[in-house]
PDB file of C-alpha atoms in Angstrom:
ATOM      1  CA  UNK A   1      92.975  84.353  78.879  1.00 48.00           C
ATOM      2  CA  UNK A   2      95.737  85.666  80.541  1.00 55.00           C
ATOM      3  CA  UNK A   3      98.721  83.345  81.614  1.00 63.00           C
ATOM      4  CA  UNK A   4      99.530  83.382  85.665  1.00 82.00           C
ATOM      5  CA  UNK A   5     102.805  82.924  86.693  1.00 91.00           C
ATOM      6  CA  UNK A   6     103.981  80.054  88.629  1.00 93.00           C
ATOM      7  CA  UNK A   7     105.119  83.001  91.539  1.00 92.00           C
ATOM      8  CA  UNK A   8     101.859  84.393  91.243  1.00 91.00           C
ATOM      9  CA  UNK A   9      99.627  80.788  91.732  1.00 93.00           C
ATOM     10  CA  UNK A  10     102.162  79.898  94.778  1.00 95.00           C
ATOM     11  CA  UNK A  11     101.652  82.874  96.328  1.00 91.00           C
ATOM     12  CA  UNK A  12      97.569  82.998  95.686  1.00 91.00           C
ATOM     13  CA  UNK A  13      97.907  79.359  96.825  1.00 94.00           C
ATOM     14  CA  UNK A  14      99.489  79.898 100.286  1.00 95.00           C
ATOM     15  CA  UNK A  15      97.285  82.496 101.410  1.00 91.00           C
ATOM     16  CA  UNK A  16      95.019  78.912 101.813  1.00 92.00           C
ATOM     17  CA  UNK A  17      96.529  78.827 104.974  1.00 94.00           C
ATOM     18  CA  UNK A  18      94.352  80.766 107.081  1.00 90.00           C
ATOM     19  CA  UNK A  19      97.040  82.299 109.909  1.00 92.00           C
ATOM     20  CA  UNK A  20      98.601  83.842 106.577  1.00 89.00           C
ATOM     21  CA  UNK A  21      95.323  85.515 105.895  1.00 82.00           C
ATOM     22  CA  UNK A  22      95.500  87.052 109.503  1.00 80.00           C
ATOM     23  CA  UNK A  23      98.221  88.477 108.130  1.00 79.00           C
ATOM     24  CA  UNK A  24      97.880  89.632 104.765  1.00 66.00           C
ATOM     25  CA  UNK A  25      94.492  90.615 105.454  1.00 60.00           C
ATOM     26  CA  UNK A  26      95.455  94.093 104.797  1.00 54.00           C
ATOM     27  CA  UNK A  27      98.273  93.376 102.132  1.00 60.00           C
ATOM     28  CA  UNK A  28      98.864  90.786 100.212  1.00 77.00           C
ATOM     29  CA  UNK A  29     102.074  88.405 100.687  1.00 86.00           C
ATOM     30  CA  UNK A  30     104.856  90.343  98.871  1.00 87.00           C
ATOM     31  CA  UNK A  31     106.800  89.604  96.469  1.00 86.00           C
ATOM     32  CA  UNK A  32     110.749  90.444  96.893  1.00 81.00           C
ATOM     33  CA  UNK A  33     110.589  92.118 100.482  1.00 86.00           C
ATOM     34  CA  UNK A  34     108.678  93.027 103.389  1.00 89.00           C
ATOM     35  CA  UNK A  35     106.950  96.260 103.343  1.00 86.00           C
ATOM     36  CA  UNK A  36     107.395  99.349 106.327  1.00 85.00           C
ATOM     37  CA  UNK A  37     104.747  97.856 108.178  1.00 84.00           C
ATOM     38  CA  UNK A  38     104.744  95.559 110.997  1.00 85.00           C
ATOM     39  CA  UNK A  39     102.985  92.597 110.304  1.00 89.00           C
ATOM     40  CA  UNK A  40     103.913  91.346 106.708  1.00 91.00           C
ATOM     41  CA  UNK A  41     104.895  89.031 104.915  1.00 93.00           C
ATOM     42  CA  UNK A  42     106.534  88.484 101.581  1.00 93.00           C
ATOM     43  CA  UNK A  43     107.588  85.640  99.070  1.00 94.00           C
ATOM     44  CA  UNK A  44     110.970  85.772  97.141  1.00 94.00           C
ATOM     45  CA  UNK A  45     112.430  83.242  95.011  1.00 95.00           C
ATOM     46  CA  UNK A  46     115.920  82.395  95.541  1.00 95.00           C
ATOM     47  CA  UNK A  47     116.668  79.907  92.445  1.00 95.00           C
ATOM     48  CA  UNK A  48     115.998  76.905  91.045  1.00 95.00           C
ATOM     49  CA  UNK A  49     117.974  73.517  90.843  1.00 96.00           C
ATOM     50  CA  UNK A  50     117.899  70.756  88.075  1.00 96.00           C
ATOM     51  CA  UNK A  51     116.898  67.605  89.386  1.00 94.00           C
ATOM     52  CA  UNK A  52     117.158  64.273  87.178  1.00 91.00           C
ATOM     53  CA  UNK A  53     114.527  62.950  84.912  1.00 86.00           C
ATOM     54  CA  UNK A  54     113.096  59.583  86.582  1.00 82.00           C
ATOM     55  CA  UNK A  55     113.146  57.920  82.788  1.00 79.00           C
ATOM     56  CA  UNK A  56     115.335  58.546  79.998  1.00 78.00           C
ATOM     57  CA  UNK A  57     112.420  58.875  77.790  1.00 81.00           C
ATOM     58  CA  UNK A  58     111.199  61.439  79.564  1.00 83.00           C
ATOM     59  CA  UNK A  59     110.836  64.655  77.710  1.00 89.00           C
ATOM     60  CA  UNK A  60     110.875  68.470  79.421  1.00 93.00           C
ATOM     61  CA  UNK A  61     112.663  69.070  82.413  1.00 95.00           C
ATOM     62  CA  UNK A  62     112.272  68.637  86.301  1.00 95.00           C
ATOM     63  CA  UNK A  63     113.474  71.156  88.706  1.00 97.00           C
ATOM     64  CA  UNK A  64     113.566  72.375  91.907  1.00 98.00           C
ATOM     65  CA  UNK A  65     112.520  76.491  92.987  1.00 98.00           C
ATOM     66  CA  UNK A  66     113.740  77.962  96.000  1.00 98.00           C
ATOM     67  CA  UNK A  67     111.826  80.571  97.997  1.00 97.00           C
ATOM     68  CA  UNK A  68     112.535  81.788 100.822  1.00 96.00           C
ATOM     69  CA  UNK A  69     108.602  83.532 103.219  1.00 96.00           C
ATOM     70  CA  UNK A  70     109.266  86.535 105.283  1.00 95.00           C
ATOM     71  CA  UNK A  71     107.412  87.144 108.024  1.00 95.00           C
ATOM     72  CA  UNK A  72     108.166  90.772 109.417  1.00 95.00           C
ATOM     73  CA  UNK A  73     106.611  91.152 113.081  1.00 95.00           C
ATOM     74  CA  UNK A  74     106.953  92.015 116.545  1.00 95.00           C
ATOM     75  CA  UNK A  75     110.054  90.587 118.525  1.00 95.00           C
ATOM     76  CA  UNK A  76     110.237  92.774 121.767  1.00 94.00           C
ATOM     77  CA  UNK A  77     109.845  89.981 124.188  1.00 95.00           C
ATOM     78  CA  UNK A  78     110.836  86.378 124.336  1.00 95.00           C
ATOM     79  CA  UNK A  79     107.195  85.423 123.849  1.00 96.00           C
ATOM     80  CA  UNK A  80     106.809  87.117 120.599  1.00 96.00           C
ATOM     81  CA  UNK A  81     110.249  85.175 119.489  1.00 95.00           C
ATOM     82  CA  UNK A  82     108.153  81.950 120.443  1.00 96.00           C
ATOM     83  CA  UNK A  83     105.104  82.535 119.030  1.00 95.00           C
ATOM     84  CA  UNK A  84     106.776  83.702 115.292  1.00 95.00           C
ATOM     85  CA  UNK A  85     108.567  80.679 115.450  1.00 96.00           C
ATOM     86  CA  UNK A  86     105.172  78.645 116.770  1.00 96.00           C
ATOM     87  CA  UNK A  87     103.302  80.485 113.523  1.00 95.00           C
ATOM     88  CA  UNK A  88     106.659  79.148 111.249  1.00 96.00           C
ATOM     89  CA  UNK A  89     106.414  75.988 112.374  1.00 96.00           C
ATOM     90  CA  UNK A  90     102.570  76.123 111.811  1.00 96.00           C
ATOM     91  CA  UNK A  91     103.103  76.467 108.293  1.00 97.00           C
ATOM     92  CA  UNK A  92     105.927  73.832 108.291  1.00 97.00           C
ATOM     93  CA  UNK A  93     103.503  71.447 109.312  1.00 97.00           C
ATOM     94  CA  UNK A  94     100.283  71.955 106.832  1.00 97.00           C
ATOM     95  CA  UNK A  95     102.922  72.585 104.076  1.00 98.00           C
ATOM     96  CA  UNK A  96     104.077  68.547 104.981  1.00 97.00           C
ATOM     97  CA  UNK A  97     100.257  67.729 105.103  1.00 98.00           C
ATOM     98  CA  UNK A  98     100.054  69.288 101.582  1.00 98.00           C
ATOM     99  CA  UNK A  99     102.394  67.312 100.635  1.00 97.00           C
ATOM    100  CA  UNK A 100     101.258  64.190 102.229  1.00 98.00           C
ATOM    101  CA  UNK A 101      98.142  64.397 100.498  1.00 98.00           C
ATOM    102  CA  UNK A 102      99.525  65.589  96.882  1.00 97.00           C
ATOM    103  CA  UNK A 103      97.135  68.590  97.306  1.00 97.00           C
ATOM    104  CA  UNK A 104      99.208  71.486  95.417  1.00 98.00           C
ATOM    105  CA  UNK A 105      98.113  74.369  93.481  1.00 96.00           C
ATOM    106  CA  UNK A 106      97.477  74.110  89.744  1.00 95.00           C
ATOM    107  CA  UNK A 107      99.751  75.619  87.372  1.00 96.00           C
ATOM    108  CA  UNK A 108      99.788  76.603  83.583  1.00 93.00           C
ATOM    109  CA  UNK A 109     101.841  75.978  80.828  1.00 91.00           C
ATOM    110  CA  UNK A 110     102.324  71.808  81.467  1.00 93.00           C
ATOM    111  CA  UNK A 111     103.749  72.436  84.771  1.00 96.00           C
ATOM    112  CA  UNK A 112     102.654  70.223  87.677  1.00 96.00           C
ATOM    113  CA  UNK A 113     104.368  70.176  91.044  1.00 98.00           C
ATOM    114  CA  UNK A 114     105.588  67.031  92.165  1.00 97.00           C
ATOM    115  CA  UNK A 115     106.933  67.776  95.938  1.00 97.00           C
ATOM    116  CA  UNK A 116     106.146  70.597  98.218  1.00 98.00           C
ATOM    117  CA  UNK A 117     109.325  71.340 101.561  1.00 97.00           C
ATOM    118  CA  UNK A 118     110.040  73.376 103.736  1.00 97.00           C
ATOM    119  CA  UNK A 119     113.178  74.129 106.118  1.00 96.00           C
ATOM    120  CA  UNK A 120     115.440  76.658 107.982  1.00 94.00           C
ATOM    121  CA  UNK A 121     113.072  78.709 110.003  1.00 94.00           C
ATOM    122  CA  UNK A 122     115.219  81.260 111.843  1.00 94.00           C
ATOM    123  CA  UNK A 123     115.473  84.906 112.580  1.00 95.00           C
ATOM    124  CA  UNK A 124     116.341  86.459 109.503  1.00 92.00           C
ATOM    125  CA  UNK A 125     117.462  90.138 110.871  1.00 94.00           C
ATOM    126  CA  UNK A 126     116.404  92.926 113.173  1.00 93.00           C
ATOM    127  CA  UNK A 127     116.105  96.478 114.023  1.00 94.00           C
ATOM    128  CA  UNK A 128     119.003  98.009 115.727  1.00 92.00           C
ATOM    129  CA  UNK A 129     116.546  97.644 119.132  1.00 93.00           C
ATOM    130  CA  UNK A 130     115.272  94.312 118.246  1.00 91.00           C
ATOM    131  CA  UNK A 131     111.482  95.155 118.807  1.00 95.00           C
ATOM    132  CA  UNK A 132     110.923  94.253 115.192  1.00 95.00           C
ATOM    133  CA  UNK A 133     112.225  91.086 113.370  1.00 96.00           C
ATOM    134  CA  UNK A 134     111.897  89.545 109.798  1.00 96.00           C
ATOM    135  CA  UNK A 135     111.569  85.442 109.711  1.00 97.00           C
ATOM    136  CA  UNK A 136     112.410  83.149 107.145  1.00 94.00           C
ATOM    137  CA  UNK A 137     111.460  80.022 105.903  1.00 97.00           C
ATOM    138  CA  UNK A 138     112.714  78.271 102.925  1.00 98.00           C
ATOM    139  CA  UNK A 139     110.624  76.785 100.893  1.00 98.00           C
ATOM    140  CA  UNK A 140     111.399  74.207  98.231  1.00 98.00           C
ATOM    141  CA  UNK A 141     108.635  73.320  95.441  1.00 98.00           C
ATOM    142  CA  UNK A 142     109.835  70.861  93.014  1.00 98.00           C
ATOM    143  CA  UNK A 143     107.687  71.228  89.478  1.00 97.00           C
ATOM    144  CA  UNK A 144     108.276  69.057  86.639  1.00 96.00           C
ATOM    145  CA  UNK A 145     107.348  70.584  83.012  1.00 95.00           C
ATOM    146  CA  UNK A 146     106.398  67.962  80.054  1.00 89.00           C
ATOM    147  CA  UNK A 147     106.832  68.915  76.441  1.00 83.00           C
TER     148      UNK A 147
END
């Protein structure tokens, strides 16, 4: 069997929330950047942080990875401002029910993720006439690894 990576069963595993399937019905969620077309959205990782081991007799290491969701779309009007920001804070919210109820994806090689966050929705940049923005979110997804 082939091995997934961690990027790949995040990204397979956020497409659970259905407004992102509205979405990436016709693509999937990138990864590194948004694509020419409108509506898109794409998942790139930004780093990771150590984070300390609870126990000193724990073995493998615990860490936190950085990601930051695009969401490329229409930004014309004040409306469509409020209702990317609406559809960010959307996924803000059943990302902290996720959490809440330790219900994360499954990941190979002894990795489990502890904590699922989220912060910093904004307007990441925009066309020169401003009728098209990209969105970002950071995500934070901390996963600890056991030997």
């Amino acid at each position: 069997m082939i091995e997934k990576s961690q990027d790949y069963i995040i990204n397979q595993w956020l497409k659970e929330y259905e407004p992102i399937n509205e979405i990436a019905q016709t693509e999937d969620i990138h990864i590194e950047g948004v694509s020419e077309t409108v509506k898109n959205l794409a998942l790139q990782r930004t780093g990771f942080e150590n984070l300390g081991m609870k126990y000193i007799t724990d073995k493998g290491w615990y860490r936190q990875y950085q990601y930051m969701l695009l969401l490329k779309s229409e930004s014309e009007i004040d409306e469509q401002k409020l209702t990317n920001y609406d559809w960010l804070d959307g996924l803000s919210d059943w990302l902290a029910e996720k959490n809440s109820k330790r219900e994360f994806p499954i990941l190979e090689d002894n990795k489990k993720i502890i904590e699922v966050s989220c912060a910093n929705a904004l307007n990441y940049e925009q066309n020169e006439d401003g009728s098209i923005s990209v969105y970002y979110l950071q995500l934070y997804f901390n996963i600890r690894k056991e030997n």
